[in-house]
Amino acid sequence: MLKTKAETVLDPCIVVIFGATGDLTKRKLYPALYNLFRDGHLPEQFAVVSIGRREKTGDELRSDVISSIHDFSRVRLELRAEDEAFLQSFHYYNLDFYDSTSYDGLQTRLEELDEIYQTRGNRVFFLAVAPEHFAPIAKEIHGHKMAQNLNSWQRVVIEKPFGRDLVSATQLNEDIRHTFAEQNIYRIDHYLGKEMVQNILVLRFANTLFEPLWNNKYIDHVQITFAETVGVEGRGPYYEQAGALRDMVQNHMLQLLSLIAMEPPVDLDTESIRDEKVKILRSLYIDGEDVVRGQYGPGVVDNMQVKAYTDEDRVLADSQVETFVALKARIENFRWAGVPFYLRTGKRMPKKYSEIVISYKKLPGVLYFKSGKLEPNLLIIRVQPDEGIYLKFNAKRPGTLQSIVPVSMDFCQNCYEGLNSPEAYERLLYDVIRGESTLFTRWDELKHSWSFVDKIAQEWQAEEKQTVPYLAGSWGPAQADFLMRKHGREWFQEGGS
């Protein structure tokens, strides 16, 4: 039995991982569980059942867990007595997702472990599998009465993509809801577990320096950039179905936009925050000419020659799937009327970073028109890799001349020596175990985000819109720059320069 020092009393539970031999489990879930254990954020009565289609012994599983922690954990595995107890709480079960009889044995095994670990039937089902397996697994869990929520709780965690469009997402949601109630469905978006994303609401609503200026009277526009240096990395079949629009815009980017733009909630409880996010997604509009769709060609990234998207493994030679999207959206409400929101995401960019730029309106410059260019104030929220807040404002240049230069105040959250900030999956897994769903996507959020993205995709299809090529290692097609410059604006590149 595990002994931890959780700050709050957590219900005992078993975490059941479908897809135990997959990359997500190896790189994220096993290290996250170990780090939670080391930080005292797991229940005292706790176990893990790793489910895979390969044959594997318990010792082989624990060897996999050790390798995973060694390679990917932020905390080093020390193999103390407590660590050995942690490893012994992992159990393997071989199961074919589509063999209904295999689930009889799984139910029996879970009941046995309930007795051993005194977990009372509380379970987290983490579906770390391909999306096509979500509904069949949920159906079998229901059919074998493993999620009845009778004097215990059962929750399911579902990775993206949740559907491919609104129609498929609606069908998948109905399938999952046959087994799990909405409050027990945790649709995970790992970006919402990142430290600076969680900081957005604090930055806005705990500082009089920002909240009174957070509106169309003072803000000129907002930029959200997710830049990646990698290509599709062997995920050709998935990316051929998704593209950058569905892979990044529909979930990560719209979630950040809703946090940046939402009204103050009436309370900081889960549903109040989600209600305000939904209002933003319902108010979101876009014009067809304000979208740029690109695809990377060959080029140089990180001093290495890379091939074009259409030369990647398992990608169609004539594919028109987008690897880059830039768009200008608007929010039709009182606070944001007239303020454009620019979103940009792409693969094979010069640098990897994610950030949000709040660009304030320029002053007329009447007093300082001879003193140099008067730059707009910028507030930049850096999500990754550097977590922090950057404020750019104007000041006098030192010396005898009355000239103005932009200066900055830069807070780097992960630069402090000795700070080892939790990974996103640690926070998210901890929230699932304690039943806190604020950082997870509610169905109506997902529905409205799909509705927004579907309009773009349908217009592309109706117009047979071709992707615009751009060089790998560049900042995307020239049309993306024009999207800004035609209104006298530019993409802020400092985070990636």
XYZ file of C-alpha atoms in Angstrom:
497
model
C 0.000 0.000 0.000
C 1.381 3.408 -0.953
C 1.989 6.075 1.657
C 2.004 9.640 0.382
C 1.622 13.073 1.919
C -1.216 14.531 -0.133
C -2.195 18.058 0.888
C -5.870 17.106 0.699
C -7.441 13.747 1.399
C -7.900 12.048 -1.958
C -10.291 9.201 -2.575
C -8.541 5.849 -3.103
C -8.657 4.746 -6.723
C -7.255 2.612 -9.522
C -5.991 4.295 -12.689
C -6.737 2.042 -15.670
C -4.645 2.969 -18.717
C -5.821 1.661 -22.090
C -2.899 1.896 -24.491
C -0.174 1.089 -21.972
C 2.448 0.306 -24.614
C 1.918 3.566 -26.514
C 4.067 6.662 -26.754
C 1.758 8.876 -24.665
C 1.876 6.488 -21.728
C 5.640 6.121 -21.906
C 6.491 9.797 -22.351
C 3.806 11.458 -20.239
C 1.610 9.264 -18.055
C 4.131 7.086 -16.231
C 6.458 10.037 -15.461
C 3.476 12.167 -14.370
C 2.259 9.486 -11.968
C 5.732 9.118 -10.475
C 6.158 12.871 -10.025
C 2.740 13.104 -8.371
C 3.791 10.303 -6.049
C 7.058 12.037 -5.162
C 5.217 15.305 -4.487
C 2.656 13.587 -2.271
C -0.274 14.104 -4.645
C -1.548 10.531 -4.951
C -4.053 8.805 -2.682
C -2.687 6.516 0.021
C -4.635 3.615 -1.489
C -3.728 3.631 -5.161
C -2.912 1.260 -8.019
C -2.395 1.325 -11.780
C -3.617 -1.256 -14.286
C -1.844 -0.936 -17.629
C -3.796 -2.489 -20.485
C -2.223 -3.462 -23.792
C -2.668 -5.915 -26.617
C 0.856 -7.356 -26.263
C 1.754 -10.136 -23.875
C 3.730 -8.745 -20.926
C 4.576 -9.867 -17.406
C 4.308 -7.679 -14.333
C 8.107 -7.501 -14.082
C 8.358 -6.441 -17.727
C 5.792 -3.722 -17.107
C 7.657 -2.386 -14.094
C 10.872 -2.400 -16.138
C 9.036 -0.283 -18.749
C 7.875 2.117 -16.038
C 11.440 2.489 -14.706
C 12.758 3.211 -18.213
C 10.003 5.731 -18.817
C 10.712 7.570 -15.577
C 14.450 7.499 -16.242
C 14.053 8.968 -19.737
C 11.214 11.462 -19.283
C 10.581 12.341 -15.636
C 11.516 15.747 -14.225
C 12.301 13.961 -10.919
C 15.019 11.320 -10.836
C 14.038 7.788 -9.847
C 15.941 6.897 -6.668
C 14.564 3.400 -6.033
C 14.094 4.022 -2.339
C 11.801 1.694 -0.418
C 8.921 4.073 -1.165
C 9.766 4.015 -4.878
C 9.774 0.216 -4.851
C 6.306 0.292 -3.298
C 5.184 2.695 -6.022
C 6.454 0.344 -8.744
C 4.741 -2.640 -7.136
C 1.398 -0.845 -7.470
C 1.582 -1.278 -11.290
C -0.168 -4.277 -12.816
C -0.522 -5.413 -16.428
C -3.567 -6.855 -18.164
C -3.504 -8.172 -21.704
C -6.688 -7.297 -23.599
C -7.950 -7.055 -27.152
C -10.135 -3.938 -27.247
C -12.610 -5.711 -29.544
C -12.820 -9.042 -27.698
C -15.816 -8.658 -25.415
C -14.950 -11.754 -23.385
C -11.589 -10.190 -22.373
C -13.439 -7.545 -20.391
C -14.907 -10.200 -18.071
C -11.413 -10.936 -16.848
C -10.607 -7.235 -16.541
C -13.620 -6.641 -14.314
C -12.592 -9.574 -12.133
C -9.017 -8.296 -11.896
C -10.161 -4.791 -10.931
C -12.370 -6.214 -8.202
C -9.410 -8.214 -6.867
C -7.258 -5.100 -6.784
C -10.073 -3.181 -5.081
C -9.783 -5.689 -2.223
C -5.983 -5.572 -2.112
C -5.659 -1.767 -2.249
C -8.974 -0.875 -0.597
C -9.864 1.392 -3.517
C -13.649 0.934 -3.064
C -14.398 0.683 -6.800
C -13.171 4.203 -7.628
C -11.544 4.190 -11.055
C -10.008 6.517 -13.626
C -10.176 5.065 -17.141
C -7.526 6.819 -19.250
C -8.041 6.127 -22.976
C -4.528 6.680 -24.314
C -5.514 5.053 -27.613
C -6.411 6.079 -31.150
C -9.775 7.921 -31.398
C -11.516 5.084 -33.221
C -11.186 2.970 -30.067
C -12.897 5.465 -27.713
C -16.511 4.439 -28.305
C -15.960 0.639 -28.477
C -13.998 0.646 -25.198
C -16.624 2.807 -23.484
C -19.333 0.446 -24.729
C -17.542 -2.577 -23.251
C -16.964 -0.778 -19.932
C -20.700 -0.120 -19.835
C -21.661 -3.629 -20.899
C -19.493 -5.189 -18.196
C -20.834 -2.827 -15.523
C -17.485 -1.244 -14.708
C -18.860 2.308 -14.545
C -22.085 2.205 -12.571
C -21.153 4.922 -10.049
C -22.856 3.047 -7.196
C -21.271 4.114 -3.896
C -18.106 4.862 -5.857
C -17.028 6.938 -8.841
C -15.698 6.110 -12.289
C -14.244 8.767 -14.593
C -12.967 8.605 -18.142
C -10.159 10.671 -19.647
C -10.211 11.119 -23.415
C -7.340 12.499 -25.473
C -7.830 14.622 -28.558
C -8.999 14.504 -31.245
C -12.581 14.281 -29.998
C -14.161 13.755 -33.396
C -13.175 15.103 -36.781
C -16.024 17.603 -37.143
C -19.191 18.548 -35.304
C -21.164 15.581 -36.641
C -18.589 12.959 -35.623
C -17.919 14.707 -32.294
C -21.644 14.684 -31.520
C -21.898 10.983 -32.302
C -18.833 10.191 -30.195
C -20.217 12.230 -27.319
C -23.494 10.308 -27.454
C -21.584 7.016 -27.444
C -19.483 8.004 -24.434
C -22.521 9.396 -22.578
C -24.154 5.950 -22.645
C -21.472 4.938 -20.149
C -20.317 8.115 -18.388
C -22.253 11.176 -17.253
C -20.963 14.548 -18.459
C -19.436 15.376 -15.061
C -17.361 12.179 -15.274
C -15.997 12.822 -18.786
C -12.602 14.561 -18.834
C -11.721 15.699 -22.360
C -8.064 16.510 -21.977
C -6.186 19.378 -23.612
C -2.664 19.298 -22.233
C -2.108 22.992 -23.016
C -4.619 23.856 -20.302
C -2.352 22.161 -17.779
C 0.604 24.408 -18.568
C 1.586 26.738 -15.767
C 1.231 30.039 -17.648
C -2.159 29.062 -19.096
C -3.406 28.495 -15.552
C -1.925 31.905 -14.696
C -4.038 33.779 -17.259
C -7.071 34.215 -15.017
C -4.893 35.306 -12.101
C -3.074 37.808 -14.306
C -6.369 39.268 -15.502
C -8.590 39.225 -12.455
C -6.079 39.711 -9.614
C -4.388 42.841 -10.996
C -5.939 46.294 -11.300
C -3.020 47.085 -13.598
C -4.587 44.922 -16.348
C -8.304 44.198 -15.931
C -9.579 47.817 -16.294
C -7.639 48.055 -19.597
C -8.777 44.656 -20.903
C -11.254 45.905 -23.520
C -11.665 47.558 -26.909
C -11.045 51.033 -25.526
C -7.390 50.258 -24.880
C -6.504 47.073 -26.791
C -5.806 47.298 -30.516
C -5.554 43.576 -31.246
C -4.560 40.178 -29.821
C -2.148 37.661 -31.348
C -1.890 33.969 -30.454
C 1.005 32.034 -32.003
C 1.808 28.326 -31.758
C 4.994 27.694 -33.753
C 6.620 24.278 -34.140
C 9.952 23.337 -35.715
C 8.957 19.698 -36.240
C 7.155 18.245 -39.215
C 4.548 15.508 -38.980
C 7.045 13.151 -37.314
C 5.681 9.880 -38.684
C 2.072 10.885 -38.029
C 1.228 11.174 -41.714
C -2.058 9.210 -41.682
C -3.361 11.195 -38.709
C -2.284 14.528 -40.119
C -3.817 13.758 -43.507
C -7.158 13.550 -41.692
C -6.640 16.465 -39.307
C -4.385 19.187 -40.679
C -3.357 22.214 -38.643
C -6.924 23.543 -38.466
C -8.297 20.532 -36.597
C -5.059 19.577 -34.850
C -4.266 22.960 -33.277
C -6.882 25.658 -33.919
C -9.981 23.689 -32.875
C -8.678 22.860 -29.425
C -5.489 24.488 -28.089
C -5.841 27.884 -29.749
C -9.561 28.398 -29.211
C -9.193 27.350 -25.589
C -6.528 30.014 -25.040
C -8.587 32.591 -26.904
C -11.595 31.914 -24.679
C -9.504 32.314 -21.506
C -8.040 35.588 -22.754
C -11.403 37.013 -23.853
C -13.906 35.684 -21.287
C -15.799 37.921 -18.907
C -15.081 37.696 -15.166
C -16.974 34.640 -13.872
C -19.451 35.049 -11.016
C -17.363 32.530 -9.080
C -14.118 30.605 -9.559
C -15.938 27.290 -9.537
C -15.684 24.980 -12.529
C -19.043 25.639 -14.171
C -18.886 29.436 -13.810
C -15.551 29.565 -15.650
C -16.753 27.181 -18.344
C -19.968 29.185 -18.821
C -17.966 32.308 -19.636
C -15.710 30.430 -22.053
C -18.747 29.125 -23.902
C -20.125 32.661 -24.305
C -16.913 33.661 -26.098
C -16.963 30.663 -28.425
C -20.595 31.397 -29.307
C -19.668 35.008 -30.142
C -16.743 34.102 -32.422
C -16.945 34.962 -36.136
C -14.661 34.954 -39.146
C -14.768 36.099 -42.758
C -13.570 33.675 -45.417
C -10.971 36.039 -46.838
C -9.336 36.353 -43.424
C -7.869 32.822 -43.416
C -4.489 31.739 -44.818
C -3.886 28.057 -45.487
C -0.282 26.937 -46.059
C 1.820 23.810 -46.483
C 5.571 23.542 -45.917
C 7.933 22.693 -48.717
C 11.593 21.722 -48.426
C 13.913 23.992 -46.497
C 16.333 24.339 -43.604
C 15.296 24.066 -39.943
C 17.815 24.073 -37.085
C 20.622 23.963 -39.676
C 19.248 20.749 -41.155
C 17.807 20.232 -44.604
C 14.244 18.907 -44.317
C 11.831 17.593 -46.920
C 8.464 18.892 -48.013
C 5.245 17.746 -46.351
C 4.222 15.793 -49.447
C 7.508 13.841 -49.233
C 6.853 12.746 -45.646
C 6.118 9.084 -44.905
C 2.525 7.985 -45.556
C 1.472 11.368 -46.973
C -0.195 11.661 -50.373
C 2.090 13.106 -53.037
C -0.623 15.565 -54.143
C -1.952 16.308 -50.633
C -3.569 19.679 -49.995
C -3.622 19.261 -46.213
C -2.572 22.434 -44.410
C 0.419 22.502 -42.051
C -0.035 26.240 -41.415
C -3.068 28.354 -40.595
C -3.303 32.076 -39.934
C -6.630 33.786 -39.413
C -8.306 36.918 -38.139
C -11.364 36.331 -35.957
C -13.671 38.726 -34.184
C -15.763 38.472 -31.037
C -19.150 40.108 -31.304
C -19.717 41.358 -27.793
C -19.529 44.682 -25.980
C -16.026 44.215 -24.565
C -14.297 43.145 -27.792
C -16.230 44.799 -30.617
C -13.712 46.025 -33.185
C -10.717 44.153 -31.724
C -9.310 41.518 -34.113
C -7.887 38.270 -32.756
C -5.087 36.916 -34.946
C -4.283 33.202 -34.655
C -1.238 31.599 -36.262
C 0.079 28.047 -36.075
C 2.483 26.143 -38.263
C 4.960 23.307 -38.531
C 8.568 23.650 -39.702
C 8.835 27.188 -38.351
C 12.218 28.760 -37.384
C 11.616 28.416 -33.623
C 9.319 26.496 -31.310
C 7.254 28.694 -29.006
C 3.728 29.495 -27.926
C 2.693 32.933 -26.766
C -0.152 35.416 -26.521
C 0.430 39.071 -27.412
C -1.891 41.802 -26.151
C -1.126 44.859 -28.276
C -2.459 48.117 -26.829
C -3.515 51.059 -28.938
C -0.924 53.579 -30.014
C -0.959 57.037 -28.492
C -1.249 59.941 -30.950
C 2.362 60.945 -30.375
C 1.583 64.667 -30.382
C 3.963 65.366 -27.492
C 6.756 63.139 -28.740
C 6.529 63.263 -32.511
C 10.170 64.458 -32.765
C 11.531 61.951 -30.253
C 11.495 58.774 -32.277
C 8.918 56.159 -33.107
C 6.294 55.763 -30.401
C 5.749 52.014 -30.105
C 2.527 50.480 -28.760
C 2.615 48.881 -25.325
C 2.685 45.090 -25.431
C 1.806 42.496 -22.840
C 3.144 39.073 -23.812
C 2.193 35.849 -22.064
C 4.784 33.212 -22.885
C 3.379 29.700 -22.599
C 6.366 27.646 -23.801
C 9.238 26.947 -23.780
C 9.933 29.964 -21.559
C 7.037 30.503 -19.159
C 6.520 34.085 -18.165
C 5.143 37.564 -18.728
C 6.821 40.279 -20.755
C 5.690 43.921 -20.649
C 6.965 46.361 -23.257
C 6.519 50.109 -22.763
C 8.116 53.419 -23.750
C 10.760 55.282 -21.752
C 13.288 58.067 -22.268
C 16.654 57.012 -23.608
C 19.440 57.843 -21.111
C 21.383 60.952 -22.149
C 20.863 64.573 -22.972
C 18.511 64.083 -25.922
C 14.742 63.821 -25.438
C 14.336 60.565 -27.334
C 12.065 57.635 -26.619
C 12.967 53.947 -26.776
C 10.947 50.808 -26.019
C 11.995 49.057 -22.805
C 10.746 45.907 -21.138
C 10.028 44.203 -17.840
C 10.447 40.466 -18.172
C 9.249 37.877 -15.638
C 10.457 34.353 -16.438
C 8.568 31.865 -14.319
C 10.756 28.825 -15.025
C 14.105 30.632 -14.788
C 14.457 30.483 -11.020
C 17.243 28.197 -9.896
C 15.887 25.090 -8.240
C 12.364 25.533 -9.623
C 11.134 22.313 -11.187
C 7.671 23.185 -12.402
C 5.148 20.316 -12.733
C 4.414 19.069 -16.231
C 0.938 19.603 -17.683
C -0.089 15.950 -17.359
C 0.763 15.974 -13.653
C -1.692 18.769 -12.951
C -4.343 17.250 -15.186
C -4.078 13.736 -13.735
C -4.166 15.168 -10.224
C -7.331 17.102 -11.116
C -9.015 13.980 -12.510
C -8.248 12.007 -9.351
C -9.662 14.751 -7.128
C -12.670 15.380 -9.400
C -11.741 18.918 -10.483
C -12.745 19.516 -14.121
C -12.063 23.251 -14.636
C -9.087 22.571 -16.933
C -11.032 20.109 -19.073
C -13.355 20.818 -21.969
C -17.102 20.671 -21.432
C -19.237 19.344 -24.281
C -20.800 22.683 -25.211
C -17.318 24.259 -25.441
C -16.319 21.508 -27.824
C -19.534 21.852 -29.810
C -19.077 25.576 -30.447
C -15.378 25.246 -31.272
C -16.171 22.548 -33.833
C -18.926 24.701 -35.272
C -16.435 27.563 -35.779
C -13.794 25.330 -37.367
C -16.309 23.468 -39.552
C -17.343 26.726 -41.245
C -13.744 27.323 -42.292
C -13.230 23.737 -43.492
C -16.507 23.720 -45.423
C -15.621 26.967 -47.172
C -12.243 25.544 -48.167
C -13.972 22.488 -49.584
C -16.655 24.455 -51.414
C -14.082 26.748 -53.032
C -11.585 23.897 -53.563
C -9.082 26.157 -51.852
C -5.461 25.094 -52.408
C -2.750 25.374 -49.804
C -0.128 28.078 -50.288
C 3.451 26.717 -50.196
C 6.034 28.124 -47.789
C 9.656 27.245 -47.176
C 10.427 25.080 -44.171
C 12.320 27.301 -41.740
C 10.311 30.403 -42.662
C 7.447 32.085 -40.796
C 4.868 30.791 -43.242
C 3.333 32.155 -46.452
C 3.650 35.838 -47.309
C -0.167 35.993 -47.260
C -0.047 35.603 -43.474
C 2.047 38.766 -43.195
C -0.334 40.570 -45.524
C -3.245 39.527 -43.284
C -1.707 41.811 -40.660
C -0.064 44.495 -42.785
C -3.192 45.404 -44.713
C -4.431 46.829 -41.408
C -1.099 48.391 -40.434
C -0.072 45.616 -38.054
C 2.719 43.026 -37.863
C 3.253 39.657 -36.246
C 5.318 39.985 -33.092
C 8.369 37.750 -33.527
C 10.452 38.439 -30.438
C 9.495 35.186 -28.762
C 10.817 33.326 -31.738
C 13.662 35.534 -32.877
